Amino acid sequence: MTRTPPTSAVLTDAITLKPARPDHFDLAFTATTQPCPWPKAYGGDLVAQAAAAAMRSVTDGKSLHSMHSYFLRPADIGAEVRYEVEVVRDGRGYSTRQVRGYQNGKPLYVCLAGFAAGEAGAAFHTAFDEDVPGPEDLSTSAEYLAGRAGGSMTEESRAYWSGGRGFDMRHVPGPVYLTVEGERLPHQAVWLRPFDPLRPVDGLTDAQRDLAALAYVCDYTILEPVLRVQGLAWAEPGLVTASLDHAMWFHRPGPVDGWLLYVQEAVAADAGRGLGTGRFFTRDHRHLATVVQEGLIRPT
């Protein structure tokens, strides 16, 4: 059987929006959630689609600098989500948008997004960890999973982890797909890169597409340090996880087609919830974005 090569079109298809007639606010778009082997759609679809909708509503050159989101209901897979954008404020230096996602007539996602014109100012960012092995020295997800089995992993989830998410992901220490590879540390790093060059996206500049790409990919692994420190793997039978809320800050522009280092840390876990943080760096040490996310973590 011939398998389709992994492709970043998963991402660019997800953030391709269609204009629609607004029912509630100022602008509306529709988008489709992408396939995945779980009962609900991937949360990064919603964040990235909302980011794309918000960016398409700002026409004066300001750039997205932050998003603050809540996940209200699970989204159906392969189904249309309607994003309504409210123009909350347009100022000379900053603008604000509210985006609500609807499916089956009910709100399932809401966020506030901030945009900045940019101005002169001092630059600083946290240090890049020089001790992290380079991606060329690490196994791909497909290489790691080849010949392995266990837990709740199916052929569908194996294929999804190996090549269905649009990005090549390589873990330091090893991944947490079937077991927790390495020590139960509250931190990890993931090298990631699109499987092939990102395609143009209607309605977005390449720079805007790259911001949406970061918003898309950040959710895949942000809770893994919380799982790792608890000794939980994704294939743990009966494990239930879900994104609850999410915040992201975009510090400076940078291309997403090359390798990025996503440095992550578990901050807290209690009462069935866990909080993780993440920072995206380019290979030349530019700190592009910071993520904070809380999620439901319900073991068997």
XYZ file of C-alpha atoms in Angstrom:
300
model
C 0.000 0.000 0.000
C 1.321 3.454 -0.929
C 1.212 5.958 1.922
C 0.769 9.674 1.278
C 3.965 11.518 2.275
C 3.578 13.764 5.347
C 2.700 17.327 4.384
C 2.284 20.722 5.996
C -0.936 21.174 3.996
C -2.700 19.939 7.144
C -1.870 23.320 8.680
C -2.491 25.541 5.670
C -5.805 23.798 4.942
C -6.860 24.416 8.557
C -6.191 28.180 8.406
C -7.780 28.729 4.993
C -10.974 30.634 5.842
C -14.055 31.454 3.797
C -15.819 34.796 4.316
C -19.389 34.454 5.602
C -22.285 36.707 6.524
C -22.010 37.712 10.214
C -24.864 36.820 12.549
C -23.590 38.441 15.745
C -20.599 40.746 15.215
C -18.769 42.678 12.486
C -17.142 40.001 10.310
C -17.486 36.241 9.944
C -15.473 33.398 8.432
C -15.815 29.620 8.299
C -13.085 26.983 8.543
C -12.923 23.196 8.806
C -11.249 21.223 11.585
C -8.638 18.727 10.422
C -8.727 14.917 10.798
C -7.339 13.328 13.963
C -7.838 9.919 15.629
C -9.493 11.239 18.795
C -13.154 11.861 19.710
C -12.725 15.642 19.337
C -10.892 18.053 17.037
C -7.398 19.321 17.809
C -7.476 22.517 19.916
C -4.712 24.157 17.865
C -7.104 24.207 14.896
C -9.351 26.589 16.830
C -6.541 28.859 18.052
C -4.957 29.140 14.601
C -8.272 29.623 12.800
C -9.305 32.343 15.258
C -5.909 34.003 14.812
C -6.397 33.958 11.033
C -9.903 35.425 11.374
C -8.673 38.185 13.688
C -5.729 39.027 11.409
C -8.003 39.248 8.360
C -10.019 41.915 10.189
C -7.017 44.234 10.708
C -6.169 46.151 7.549
C -3.857 48.940 8.725
C -0.624 46.945 8.990
C -0.664 46.163 12.713
C 0.707 42.755 13.698
C -0.791 40.217 16.093
C 1.052 40.437 19.422
C -1.127 38.400 21.815
C -4.100 36.039 22.126
C -6.028 34.970 25.230
C -8.389 32.061 24.658
C -10.931 29.799 26.354
C -12.093 26.422 25.012
C -15.790 26.133 25.892
C -16.886 22.913 24.168
C -15.228 20.156 22.131
C -15.306 20.652 18.356
C -16.437 18.018 15.849
C -13.752 16.627 13.568
C -13.883 17.491 9.872
C -16.754 19.910 10.472
C -17.222 23.602 9.822
C -16.627 26.152 12.577
C -18.001 29.672 12.180
C -15.783 32.466 13.538
C -17.396 35.822 14.272
C -15.046 38.784 14.776
C -15.953 41.848 16.826
C -13.943 45.010 16.142
C -13.544 46.052 19.777
C -11.091 48.913 19.252
C -8.854 50.451 16.603
C -6.261 52.925 17.894
C -3.167 54.456 16.382
C -0.781 52.066 18.139
C -2.962 49.130 19.172
C -6.130 47.348 18.118
C -8.270 44.689 19.814
C -10.508 41.992 18.410
C -12.825 39.457 20.018
C -13.355 36.188 18.137
C -16.014 33.594 18.926
C -16.169 30.187 17.310
C -19.563 28.486 16.824
C -20.468 24.957 15.837
C -23.912 23.353 15.814
C -25.354 26.702 16.866
C -23.344 26.841 20.124
C -20.200 28.793 21.083
C -17.196 26.487 21.539
C -14.261 28.908 21.600
C -13.658 32.566 22.478
C -10.563 34.757 22.443
C -9.330 38.323 22.646
C -6.542 39.212 20.228
C -4.276 42.263 20.426
C -2.496 43.969 17.514
C 0.381 46.463 17.633
C 1.768 48.947 15.106
C 5.267 48.577 16.605
C 7.678 51.281 17.725
C 11.308 51.797 18.673
C 12.362 50.202 21.958
C 14.982 48.090 23.714
C 15.176 44.409 22.774
C 15.677 41.482 25.164
C 14.804 37.812 25.266
C 15.572 34.783 27.408
C 18.603 32.679 26.619
C 18.662 29.816 24.140
C 19.773 26.508 25.698
C 23.004 25.611 23.899
C 23.080 22.124 25.498
C 20.011 20.813 23.640
C 21.037 18.292 20.946
C 20.344 19.415 17.394
C 17.420 17.915 15.453
C 19.752 15.999 13.144
C 20.889 13.916 16.141
C 17.347 12.924 17.185
C 14.830 10.358 15.971
C 11.719 11.415 14.138
C 8.378 10.390 15.608
C 7.996 7.847 12.785
C 11.412 6.335 13.523
C 10.654 6.132 17.243
C 7.269 4.475 16.740
C 8.369 1.998 14.047
C 7.949 -1.527 15.397
C 6.597 -0.343 18.753
C 3.187 -1.064 20.247
C 1.434 -0.577 23.531
C -1.307 1.023 25.545
C -4.166 2.550 23.643
C -2.123 3.272 20.487
C -3.867 2.234 17.269
C -2.604 2.220 13.690
C -4.492 5.492 13.228
C -2.824 7.204 16.195
C 0.586 5.818 15.141
C 0.138 7.337 11.668
C -1.078 10.620 13.164
C 1.876 10.967 15.550
C 4.298 9.898 12.821
C 3.198 12.227 10.041
C -0.358 13.484 10.349
C 0.197 16.745 12.209
C 1.930 18.782 9.515
C 5.226 19.079 11.457
C 8.255 16.870 12.037
C 8.648 16.775 15.861
C 11.728 15.490 17.688
C 11.784 15.300 21.495
C 14.487 15.989 24.107
C 14.444 13.767 26.117
C 12.534 11.066 24.196
C 8.802 11.328 23.476
C 5.869 10.404 25.711
C 3.761 8.568 23.136
C 3.833 5.060 24.670
C 5.924 5.493 27.819
C 7.786 8.357 29.452
C 11.231 8.183 27.858
C 13.906 9.430 30.247
C 13.451 10.863 33.720
C 10.170 12.258 35.059
C 11.385 15.814 34.623
C 9.045 18.839 34.594
C 10.554 20.104 31.346
C 11.344 19.073 27.794
C 12.237 20.537 24.404
C 10.841 19.721 20.967
C 12.494 20.539 17.673
C 9.838 21.072 15.017
C 9.687 21.962 11.349
C 6.963 21.714 8.673
C 7.242 18.537 6.625
C 7.458 20.649 3.477
C 7.469 24.392 2.689
C 4.339 26.212 3.868
C 1.913 27.035 1.082
C 0.385 30.493 0.564
C -2.917 31.007 2.397
C -5.690 33.123 0.874
C -6.297 36.307 2.851
C -3.036 36.136 4.838
C 0.441 37.455 4.152
C 3.283 34.988 4.610
C 4.152 36.696 7.909
C 0.566 36.311 9.129
C 0.495 32.685 7.989
C 3.648 32.033 10.041
C 2.050 33.545 13.172
C -0.981 31.304 12.665
C 1.383 28.344 12.210
C 2.908 28.957 15.655
C -0.577 29.232 17.152
C -1.476 25.947 15.445
C 1.501 23.806 16.432
C 1.929 25.036 20.017
C -0.952 22.966 21.430
C 0.335 19.540 20.370
C 2.989 19.221 23.081
C 2.461 22.055 25.594
C 0.982 19.723 28.245
C 3.592 16.984 27.760
C 5.888 18.199 30.575
C 2.897 17.906 32.939
C 2.303 14.352 31.685
C 6.032 13.572 31.882
C 6.445 14.611 35.516
C 3.429 12.463 36.448
C 4.718 9.439 34.537
C 1.819 9.533 32.072
C 2.059 8.777 28.348
C -0.432 9.666 25.615
C -1.231 5.965 25.138
C -2.038 5.468 28.833
C -5.337 3.523 28.775
C -8.211 5.716 29.902
C -6.216 8.976 29.903
C -8.387 12.002 29.038
C -6.899 15.408 28.250
C -8.436 18.646 26.979
C -7.334 22.238 26.520
C -9.056 24.634 28.925
C -7.491 28.029 28.360
C -4.537 29.389 26.438
C -2.449 32.551 26.182
C 0.189 33.389 23.600
C 2.474 36.355 22.997
C 4.255 36.981 19.676
C 7.473 38.893 20.402
C 9.102 39.236 16.993
C 8.637 37.935 13.448
C 10.549 34.967 12.110
C 10.191 32.277 9.451
C 8.519 29.008 10.419
C 9.840 26.926 7.505
C 13.124 26.130 9.312
C 13.778 24.243 12.544
C 12.340 25.827 15.685
C 13.132 24.819 19.267
C 10.041 24.703 21.488
C 11.231 24.749 25.132
C 8.514 23.673 27.582
C 8.040 23.451 31.337
C 5.387 22.139 33.725
C 4.425 24.863 36.205
C 1.738 23.200 38.322
C -0.623 20.226 38.435
C -3.504 19.645 40.847
C -7.246 18.950 40.953
C -7.234 17.350 37.506
C -5.596 20.337 35.788
C -2.059 21.081 34.675
C -0.322 24.286 33.575
C 2.504 24.370 31.057
C 4.630 27.093 29.493
C 6.537 27.114 26.221
C 8.940 29.334 24.284
C 9.717 29.180 20.547
C 13.277 29.890 19.367
C 14.825 29.941 15.903
C 18.143 28.166 15.350
C 19.900 31.542 15.441
C 18.477 32.046 18.974
C 15.662 34.530 18.286
C 12.819 34.143 20.785
C 9.681 34.320 18.617
C 6.780 33.579 20.973
C 5.737 32.456 24.462
C 2.798 30.176 25.329
C 0.958 29.407 28.587
C -1.779 26.790 28.645
C -3.897 25.009 31.240
C -5.432 21.661 30.428
C -7.565 18.929 31.879
C -5.517 15.839 32.754
C -7.677 12.943 33.898
C -5.884 9.607 34.302
C -7.787 6.355 34.546
